Amino acid sequence: LLNLEERKAEEATVHAVLGWLKANPGWLLILDNVDSPEAESAVLALLPGLTGGRVLITSRLRSWPPWVHTEPLDTISLEEARDFLLKRTDGHRRTAPDDADRAWNLAEKLDGLPLALEQAGAYIVHTRLSFVKYLGVWEKESKGVLEWHNETVMGYPSSVAATWKASFDRLKPTAATLLRLCAFLAPEPIPEEMFESKKNYVEDACKLLRSETGHEDGVGSIHEALAELESYSLISRQKGTFTVHRVVQEVLQSRIPPERLLDWTEAALKIVNGYAPFDADDVRTWPVWNGLRPHAARVILLADEVDLTEPTGRLMSQLGLYLDARGLYAEAEPLYRRSLAIDEASFGSDHPNVAIRLNNLAQLLQNTNRLSEAEPLMRRALDIDEASFGSDHPDVAIDLHNLAWLLKITNRLSEAEPLMRRVLAVDEASLGSKHPNVAIRLNNLAQLLKATNRLSEAEPLMRRALDIDEASFGSEHPEVARDLNNLARLLQDTNRLSEAEPMMRRAVEIFERSLGSDHPKTRIAQRNLAAILAEIASQNAPPPPAPGGGDSV
């Protein structure tokens, strides 16, 4: 390019180029793919002598000194990625009427990564595929697609897989292990605490990696490993979380030896399951579950594909509980059904774990008004637990409680009442009079008494339930809102509207803050408040007041 006589000898060429740059100011020198620490050191040694022009460095490394100005390059938007794919393959792909939509689907899979988009476009041009066909090839043979390379068609010296391989191979064992585990998670933000709190599982995974590579380095800190991954631009860190690009995840999975896929899936599953809080239906666990949800869903899917049953069934059940409690019934139901099938196959049809899964599914069916399907599941769960634990066990009380409430809402009140009283007695004896389960039993019995016009008996039970839940959960918990809603409804029915209104307002506010304004329980409380306000308004103006309406939560 510079017409130098010395270009045949490398050292002489470098000296000659530096001399040319010094003698010809106003140049732009691009140092491309400075992706190793050795290359970075060489460039930093070279820079002080490069005066009289501009130097542009491209690199996946992030640990540059402050006197080198850095500018991160993000992925391109999905709109830009779709338009690029359409233009890059124009005249060379098999066309279809929905090409714009399929290009969008491909852009989503590649998540706006320029090199991956270029490789996909070049592959489509080279093979004359349609977007639909390429998407099918990607799903079935992603490893081959990611490693494919034709420099003439691509205009780039290596494939996506090869481009990242050098960075992968430089990682220390702990960083490499973390990255490998992340291949089984979702592309959404990953909580750093999940790895920090479950370092024992990371150590077990490091042993897996050492058995593949033969490296004997010890396990380093999670914080240092994340910093190392960030320095190679293999992750992007936010406050308390980090993300791994979905294409990086695909490349990582493609590098796992087939005979080790089960082991690595299990390693990732154990970490997610170990971090997942129990009682996923309790709003106090939701700050963790909100971020964990996509990763639990992803690793559950992969674990089920390789027939891992434990702890897959347990994690499925907990994720189902979380989704059910959020009112996302359509997403929760298949998880409930699959966890039930896993536990029946693993433990037998009469195991207590099966009773838990039956109860969860039955509750969802009840919540979605499929009562005739729910009842036999509840009765089967009751039979299992009575055979396993005896008639006075708290688990049996749970089964009886669920069945009694279904009997109540199907208007079989005379059957429901003795069961409710039995459940209350069992829980008070086994758990104590101030346990949250006792508050649930008190509330349900009070609802039955209210339905049979025994309001004076129902009210003290409701007030006792409210006291228990406020002491157990604090004043801002949805259980407290439920108690307030039910008590306010009773006050409305006894024409104490001035007491009912502020109580129902408080219930609505708690539900909105804790569950969101679109949750089914929130909407019920909002309707109930509207009914109270309408009744107050009707009492202050003719015509005579109409009866109020509302529902229990």
XYZ file of C-alpha atoms in Angstrom:
553
model
C 0.000 0.000 0.000
C 2.800 2.392 0.913
C 5.124 1.061 -1.843
C 7.920 0.245 0.617
C 11.031 -1.607 -0.566
C 11.488 -3.163 2.906
C 8.075 -4.930 2.933
C 9.563 -8.432 2.544
C 11.159 -8.500 6.004
C 8.722 -8.077 8.903
C 10.958 -6.150 11.305
C 12.250 -3.900 8.559
C 8.710 -3.363 7.292
C 7.495 -2.205 10.707
C 10.413 0.234 10.975
C 9.735 1.513 7.470
C 6.009 1.973 8.126
C 6.702 3.952 11.303
C 9.125 6.113 9.337
C 6.537 6.703 6.624
C 3.877 7.699 9.174
C 6.261 10.142 10.811
C 7.088 11.724 7.469
C 3.482 11.877 6.214
C 1.170 13.401 8.853
C -2.621 13.373 8.613
C -3.113 9.587 8.361
C -5.638 7.219 9.972
C -4.193 3.892 11.115
C -6.634 1.075 12.016
C -5.339 -1.664 14.314
C -8.000 -4.345 13.966
C -8.887 -7.304 16.249
C -6.576 -6.457 19.142
C -8.171 -9.259 21.154
C -5.387 -10.764 23.274
C -3.396 -9.300 26.192
C -0.201 -9.798 24.154
C -1.593 -7.812 21.235
C -2.802 -5.121 23.621
C 0.674 -4.808 25.162
C 2.263 -4.518 21.717
C -0.179 -1.782 20.684
C 0.357 0.170 23.915
C 4.118 0.029 23.336
C 3.615 1.281 19.775
C 1.197 4.151 20.448
C 3.630 6.747 21.929
C 5.598 6.755 18.671
C 2.513 7.234 16.501
C 2.223 11.010 16.258
C 0.934 13.102 13.410
C -2.212 11.109 12.759
C -5.083 9.133 14.293
C -5.160 5.545 15.552
C -8.377 3.532 15.682
C -8.225 0.252 17.632
C -10.913 -2.411 17.429
C -10.889 -4.900 20.277
C -13.094 -7.078 22.458
C -10.827 -6.303 25.415
C -12.061 -3.651 27.834
C -9.098 -3.172 30.171
C -7.429 -0.257 28.371
C -5.567 2.496 30.249
C -7.454 5.776 30.778
C -5.402 7.663 28.174
C -6.885 5.413 25.458
C -10.389 6.713 24.767
C -12.853 3.827 24.543
C -16.243 3.782 22.885
C -18.373 0.637 23.364
C -20.156 -0.632 20.270
C -23.590 -2.035 21.080
C -25.575 -4.497 19.054
C -27.756 -2.943 16.384
C -31.508 -2.630 16.799
C -33.837 -5.376 15.593
C -35.234 -3.033 12.935
C -31.714 -2.355 11.610
C -30.862 -6.064 11.799
C -33.984 -7.043 9.843
C -33.288 -4.422 7.170
C -29.665 -5.560 6.915
C -30.680 -9.189 6.389
C -33.195 -8.256 3.716
C -30.672 -6.104 1.860
C -27.714 -8.488 2.349
C -29.600 -11.416 0.803
C -31.601 -9.508 -1.789
C -31.520 -11.321 -5.137
C -29.789 -14.385 -3.654
C -32.317 -15.937 -1.268
C -35.472 -17.857 -2.030
C -38.145 -15.260 -1.500
C -41.485 -15.587 0.285
C -44.344 -13.160 1.027
C -43.471 -13.113 4.733
C -39.745 -12.440 4.273
C -39.863 -9.293 6.426
C -41.405 -11.237 9.330
C -38.958 -14.123 8.995
C -36.028 -11.711 8.789
C -37.303 -10.200 12.043
C -37.399 -13.681 13.626
C -33.800 -14.277 12.582
C -32.753 -10.844 13.831
C -34.271 -11.746 17.220
C -32.341 -15.028 17.361
C -29.087 -13.265 16.541
C -30.031 -10.353 18.817
C -28.517 -7.660 16.632
C -24.934 -9.012 16.687
C -23.297 -7.658 13.509
C -20.855 -10.513 12.859
C -23.579 -13.135 13.387
C -25.906 -11.225 11.069
C -23.222 -11.013 8.372
C -22.444 -14.724 8.698
C -26.151 -15.608 8.466
C -26.582 -13.383 5.425
C -23.493 -14.835 3.740
C -24.669 -18.394 4.451
C -28.093 -17.675 2.938
C -26.467 -16.101 -0.136
C -24.031 -19.024 -0.499
C -26.693 -21.741 -0.146
C -29.614 -19.853 -1.757
C -31.855 -20.668 1.215
C -35.038 -18.927 2.262
C -35.231 -17.291 5.680
C -37.598 -20.047 6.846
C -35.193 -22.765 5.719
C -32.243 -21.057 7.362
C -34.169 -20.768 10.637
C -34.838 -24.506 10.433
C -31.163 -25.230 9.811
C -30.236 -22.985 12.758
C -32.574 -24.899 15.097
C -31.251 -28.310 14.021
C -27.596 -27.627 13.191
C -26.589 -24.426 14.975
C -23.070 -25.736 15.624
C -22.384 -26.235 11.936
C -23.921 -22.884 11.025
C -21.882 -21.015 13.636
C -18.644 -22.659 12.471
C -19.341 -22.191 8.744
C -17.002 -19.772 7.035
C -16.363 -18.657 3.476
C -14.075 -15.634 3.440
C -14.931 -14.777 -0.160
C -18.650 -14.534 0.555
C -18.308 -13.088 4.071
C -15.444 -10.689 3.597
C -14.333 -11.522 7.152
C -11.402 -13.747 8.147
C -13.222 -16.157 10.500
C -16.590 -17.534 11.597
C -18.548 -16.470 14.676
C -17.437 -19.587 16.547
C -13.775 -19.172 15.599
C -13.813 -15.469 16.448
C -14.786 -16.190 20.043
C -12.794 -19.408 20.453
C -9.563 -17.549 21.153
C -11.218 -15.604 23.982
C -12.835 -18.742 25.428
C -9.520 -20.572 25.437
C -7.780 -17.798 27.394
C -10.216 -17.862 30.325
C -9.185 -19.126 33.741
C -11.168 -22.145 34.989
C -13.660 -20.294 37.188
C -14.527 -17.750 34.495
C -14.774 -20.502 31.866
C -17.029 -22.513 34.177
C -19.359 -19.586 34.826
C -19.639 -18.881 31.109
C -20.349 -22.538 30.344
C -23.100 -22.624 32.991
C -24.636 -19.471 31.516
C -25.122 -21.307 28.227
C -28.046 -23.094 29.920
C -29.712 -19.893 31.104
C -31.822 -17.287 29.328
C -30.331 -14.219 27.593
C -32.063 -11.984 30.170
C -30.110 -10.427 33.083
C -28.593 -13.074 35.377
C -28.322 -12.266 39.121
C -24.680 -12.343 40.207
C -25.814 -13.421 43.661
C -27.008 -16.745 42.249
C -23.411 -17.799 41.621
C -21.962 -16.047 44.650
C -24.415 -17.740 47.029
C -24.011 -21.167 45.417
C -20.243 -21.269 45.047
C -20.179 -24.928 46.139
C -22.106 -25.825 42.988
C -19.711 -23.694 40.910
C -16.811 -25.625 42.432
C -18.440 -28.910 41.397
C -18.848 -27.542 37.871
C -15.187 -26.479 37.829
C -14.293 -30.117 38.423
C -16.318 -31.024 35.350
C -14.374 -28.531 33.262
C -11.015 -29.685 34.635
C -11.875 -33.259 33.710
C -12.343 -32.077 30.101
C -9.351 -29.744 29.825
C -6.863 -31.277 32.253
C -6.241 -27.885 33.878
C -5.629 -28.140 37.602
C -5.951 -24.454 38.581
C -7.897 -23.818 41.786
C -11.290 -22.164 41.996
C -11.088 -18.362 42.044
C -13.587 -15.859 43.359
C -16.854 -15.305 41.527
C -16.236 -11.545 41.510
C -12.846 -11.964 39.801
C -14.303 -14.433 37.301
C -17.045 -11.998 36.320
C -14.490 -9.209 35.962
C -12.419 -11.460 33.685
C -15.427 -12.283 31.508
C -16.264 -8.602 31.260
C -12.703 -7.761 30.280
C -13.065 -10.023 27.216
C -16.516 -8.559 26.391
C -18.078 -11.975 26.918
C -20.626 -10.568 29.353
C -22.209 -7.172 29.940
C -22.586 -6.206 33.584
C -25.318 -4.096 35.125
C -25.962 -3.362 38.790
C -26.065 -6.784 40.441
C -26.722 -8.617 37.166
C -24.991 -9.515 33.915
C -26.062 -10.738 30.489
C -24.569 -13.175 28.002
C -25.440 -12.687 24.343
C -27.679 -15.447 23.012
C -25.254 -16.203 20.160
C -22.411 -16.602 22.666
C -24.659 -19.065 24.495
C -25.229 -20.994 21.261
C -21.490 -21.149 20.568
C -20.787 -22.297 24.130
C -23.360 -25.072 23.940
C -21.951 -26.223 20.609
C -18.525 -26.697 22.251
C -19.782 -29.050 24.982
C -18.841 -32.698 24.280
C -22.100 -34.623 23.689
C -21.251 -37.113 26.423
C -20.991 -34.220 28.923
C -24.225 -32.414 28.015
C -26.226 -34.177 30.756
C -23.621 -33.338 33.414
C -23.534 -29.652 32.503
C -27.310 -29.409 32.299
C -27.530 -30.893 35.788
C -24.877 -28.507 37.105
C -26.808 -25.465 35.853
C -30.096 -26.927 37.114
C -28.706 -27.404 40.625
C -27.528 -23.797 40.813
C -30.878 -22.360 39.718
C -32.842 -24.731 41.937
C -30.604 -24.008 44.910
C -31.060 -20.271 44.479
C -34.833 -20.437 43.884
C -36.717 -19.456 47.073
C -39.258 -21.838 48.529
C -42.873 -20.616 48.888
C -42.804 -19.042 45.445
C -46.437 -18.037 45.914
C -45.429 -15.681 48.763
C -44.985 -12.133 47.469
C -41.942 -11.705 49.742
C -39.978 -14.114 47.522
C -40.894 -12.306 44.311
C -37.947 -9.874 44.210
C -35.791 -12.954 43.578
C -38.305 -14.849 41.445
C -38.935 -11.872 39.140
C -35.341 -12.031 37.914
C -34.982 -15.802 38.180
C -38.130 -16.658 36.207
C -36.652 -16.752 32.641
C -33.596 -18.726 33.773
C -35.697 -21.267 35.666
C -37.916 -21.693 32.599
C -34.900 -22.156 30.305
C -32.994 -24.674 32.426
C -36.214 -26.613 33.155
C -36.808 -26.974 29.407
C -33.261 -28.184 28.759
C -33.291 -30.545 31.756
C -36.570 -32.097 30.690
C -35.197 -32.641 27.176
C -32.388 -34.835 28.593
C -34.733 -36.641 31.039
C -33.402 -35.133 34.255
C -36.165 -35.613 36.804
C -34.556 -34.216 39.962
C -34.658 -31.450 40.903
C -36.503 -30.613 37.669
C -39.904 -31.561 39.100
C -39.378 -29.481 42.218
C -38.251 -26.407 40.267
C -41.152 -26.780 37.833
C -43.568 -26.853 40.741
C -42.075 -23.747 42.351
C -42.054 -21.796 39.087
C -45.665 -22.874 38.575
C -46.557 -21.593 42.047
C -44.985 -18.224 41.258
C -46.834 -17.901 37.939
C -50.100 -19.106 39.504
C -49.821 -16.543 42.297
C -49.222 -13.842 39.688
C -52.450 -14.866 37.952
C -50.567 -16.291 34.944
C -52.597 -19.481 34.917
C -51.971 -20.509 31.297
C -48.209 -20.497 31.918
C -48.452 -22.258 35.278
C -50.720 -25.144 34.242
C -48.322 -27.075 31.944
C -45.618 -26.814 34.621
C -47.982 -28.231 37.237
C -49.020 -31.082 34.958
C -45.445 -31.951 33.975
C -44.173 -31.863 37.587
C -47.059 -34.158 38.573
C -46.132 -36.607 35.812
C -42.449 -36.538 36.831
C -43.210 -37.226 40.491
C -45.688 -39.990 39.703
C -43.046 -41.688 37.548
C -40.253 -41.090 40.070
C -41.967 -41.811 43.398
C -45.110 -43.751 42.564
C -48.735 -42.645 42.485
C -49.241 -42.724 46.279
C -46.255 -40.601 47.365
C -46.812 -37.394 49.417
C -44.977 -35.381 46.737
C -47.682 -36.448 44.309
C -50.322 -35.129 46.727
C -48.614 -31.719 46.702
C -48.610 -31.619 42.899
C -52.260 -32.714 42.781
C -53.245 -29.975 45.191
C -51.401 -27.288 43.218
C -53.047 -28.317 39.965
C -56.458 -28.585 41.614
C -56.139 -25.059 43.013
C -55.359 -23.707 39.554
C -58.320 -25.571 38.064
C -60.510 -24.084 40.778
C -59.190 -20.591 40.087
C -60.030 -21.040 36.405
C -63.548 -22.310 37.189
C -62.966 -25.961 36.276
C -64.417 -27.223 39.528
C -65.511 -30.644 38.318
C -61.899 -31.354 37.268
C -60.458 -30.004 40.501
C -62.524 -32.006 42.993
C -61.280 -35.540 42.168
C -57.677 -34.315 42.336
C -58.288 -32.840 45.786
C -59.915 -36.034 47.035
C -57.038 -38.122 45.674
C -54.495 -35.863 47.425
C -56.452 -36.230 50.672
C -56.452 -40.022 50.398
C -52.686 -40.097 49.777
C -51.856 -37.872 52.752
C -54.220 -39.592 55.173
C -52.630 -42.927 54.258
C -49.130 -41.454 54.596
C -49.457 -39.281 57.726
C -52.674 -40.103 59.551
C -55.778 -37.980 59.986
C -54.374 -35.185 62.204
C -51.319 -34.130 60.189
C -50.942 -30.509 58.908
C -50.619 -31.796 55.317
C -53.967 -33.525 55.707
C -55.375 -30.251 57.018
C -54.240 -28.540 53.805
C -56.057 -31.140 51.721
C -59.207 -30.834 53.832
C -59.054 -27.044 53.621
C -58.863 -27.098 49.820
C -61.710 -29.581 49.518
C -63.865 -27.703 52.029
C -63.490 -24.442 50.135
C -64.460 -26.124 46.871
C -67.541 -27.544 48.588
C -68.359 -24.058 49.857
C -68.122 -22.372 46.450
C -70.235 -25.174 44.905
C -72.876 -24.420 47.554
C -72.504 -27.675 49.491
C -72.303 -25.760 52.738
C -73.467 -28.501 55.065
C -70.621 -30.723 53.815
C -68.066 -27.931 53.922
C -68.632 -26.643 57.477
C -67.577 -29.727 59.470
C -64.448 -30.060 57.312
C -63.545 -26.402 57.922
C -63.978 -26.768 61.661
C -61.886 -29.944 61.652
C -59.117 -28.207 59.699
C -59.094 -25.277 62.126
C -58.830 -27.621 65.097
C -55.966 -29.624 63.508
C -53.954 -26.523 62.641
C -54.443 -24.842 66.018
C -53.310 -28.023 67.742
C -50.307 -28.699 65.483
C -49.179 -25.202 64.465
C -50.419 -22.954 67.278
C -53.207 -20.399 67.410
C -51.204 -17.574 65.794
C -49.917 -19.416 62.718
C -50.746 -17.918 59.264
C -52.426 -21.195 58.262
C -54.842 -20.672 61.137
C -55.712 -17.240 59.711
C -56.593 -18.860 56.382
C -58.843 -21.386 58.125
C -60.532 -18.651 60.169
C -61.177 -16.618 57.041
C -62.711 -19.504 55.143
C -64.937 -20.549 58.040
C -66.019 -16.924 58.416
C -66.952 -16.802 54.732
C -69.130 -19.887 55.170
C -70.796 -18.414 58.266
C -71.424 -15.218 56.320
C -72.940 -17.208 53.450
C -75.346 -18.831 55.939
C -76.268 -15.432 57.432
C -74.360 -15.911 60.718
C -72.630 -12.539 60.469
C -72.169 -12.025 64.205
C -70.228 -15.314 64.389
C -68.192 -14.513 61.250
C -66.931 -11.051 62.257
C -64.731 -12.014 65.243
C -63.120 -14.789 63.154
C -62.267 -12.276 60.419
C -60.813 -9.805 62.901
C -58.720 -12.539 64.504
C -57.425 -13.595 61.073
C -56.447 -9.980 60.329
C -54.543 -9.707 63.619
C -52.648 -12.948 62.935
C -51.640 -11.930 59.401
C -50.545 -8.418 60.348
C -48.363 -9.916 63.095
C -46.985 -12.583 60.731
C -46.469 -10.662 57.496
C -46.584 -6.962 58.319
C -49.161 -4.447 57.230
C -48.410 -4.461 53.467
C -48.812 -8.146 52.580
C -51.506 -9.465 50.192
C -52.785 -11.804 52.917
C -53.559 -8.736 55.015
C -55.307 -7.162 52.015
C -57.413 -10.299 51.645
C -58.465 -10.072 55.313
C -59.303 -6.385 54.948
C -61.350 -7.043 51.814
C -63.383 -9.780 53.477
C -63.985 -7.814 56.666
C -64.966 -4.696 54.690
C -67.495 -6.780 52.756
C -69.056 -7.948 56.012
C -69.195 -4.375 57.305
C -70.904 -3.387 54.069
C -73.470 -6.143 54.500
C -74.206 -4.879 58.012
C -74.557 -1.298 56.718
C -71.409 0.048 58.397
C -70.254 1.747 55.227
C -68.173 4.442 56.923
C -66.020 1.655 58.435
C -66.013 -0.459 55.273
C -64.805 2.224 52.834
C -61.358 3.016 54.344
C -60.755 -0.669 54.966
C -61.495 -1.563 51.332
C -59.382 1.362 50.095
C -56.463 0.025 52.106
C -57.002 -3.463 50.651
C -56.947 -2.071 47.099
C -53.765 -0.081 47.781
C -51.960 -3.109 49.209
C -52.996 -5.329 46.295
C -51.947 -2.714 43.744
C -48.522 -2.256 45.347
C -47.795 -5.936 45.907
C -49.542 -7.729 43.035
C -50.071 -4.997 40.462
C -53.203 -3.315 39.172
C -54.034 -6.098 36.686
C -53.977 -9.023 39.104
C -57.322 -10.847 39.556
C -57.350 -10.182 43.319
C -56.706 -6.482 42.743
C -59.563 -6.251 40.277
C -61.945 -7.953 42.728
C -61.042 -5.493 45.470
C -61.421 -2.570 43.057
C -64.911 -3.756 42.110
C -65.798 -4.194 45.754
C -64.658 -0.646 46.550
C -66.730 0.666 43.660
C -69.770 -1.165 45.041
C -69.288 0.375 48.481
C -68.896 3.864 47.014
C -71.998 3.383 44.885
C -73.971 2.287 47.925
C -72.774 5.296 49.921
C -73.804 7.577 47.062
C -77.204 5.933 46.776
C -77.890 6.403 50.477
C -77.220 10.133 50.172
C -79.657 10.688 47.333
C -83.007 9.305 46.152
C -84.136 6.756 45.099
C -83.797 4.318 48.028
C -80.527 2.363 48.158
C -80.092 -0.827 46.142
C -78.409 -3.908 47.692
C -74.628 -3.914 47.485
C -72.620 -6.586 45.676
C -69.108 -7.954 45.800
C -66.877 -10.969 46.038
C -64.510 -12.525 48.538
C -60.833 -12.812 47.707
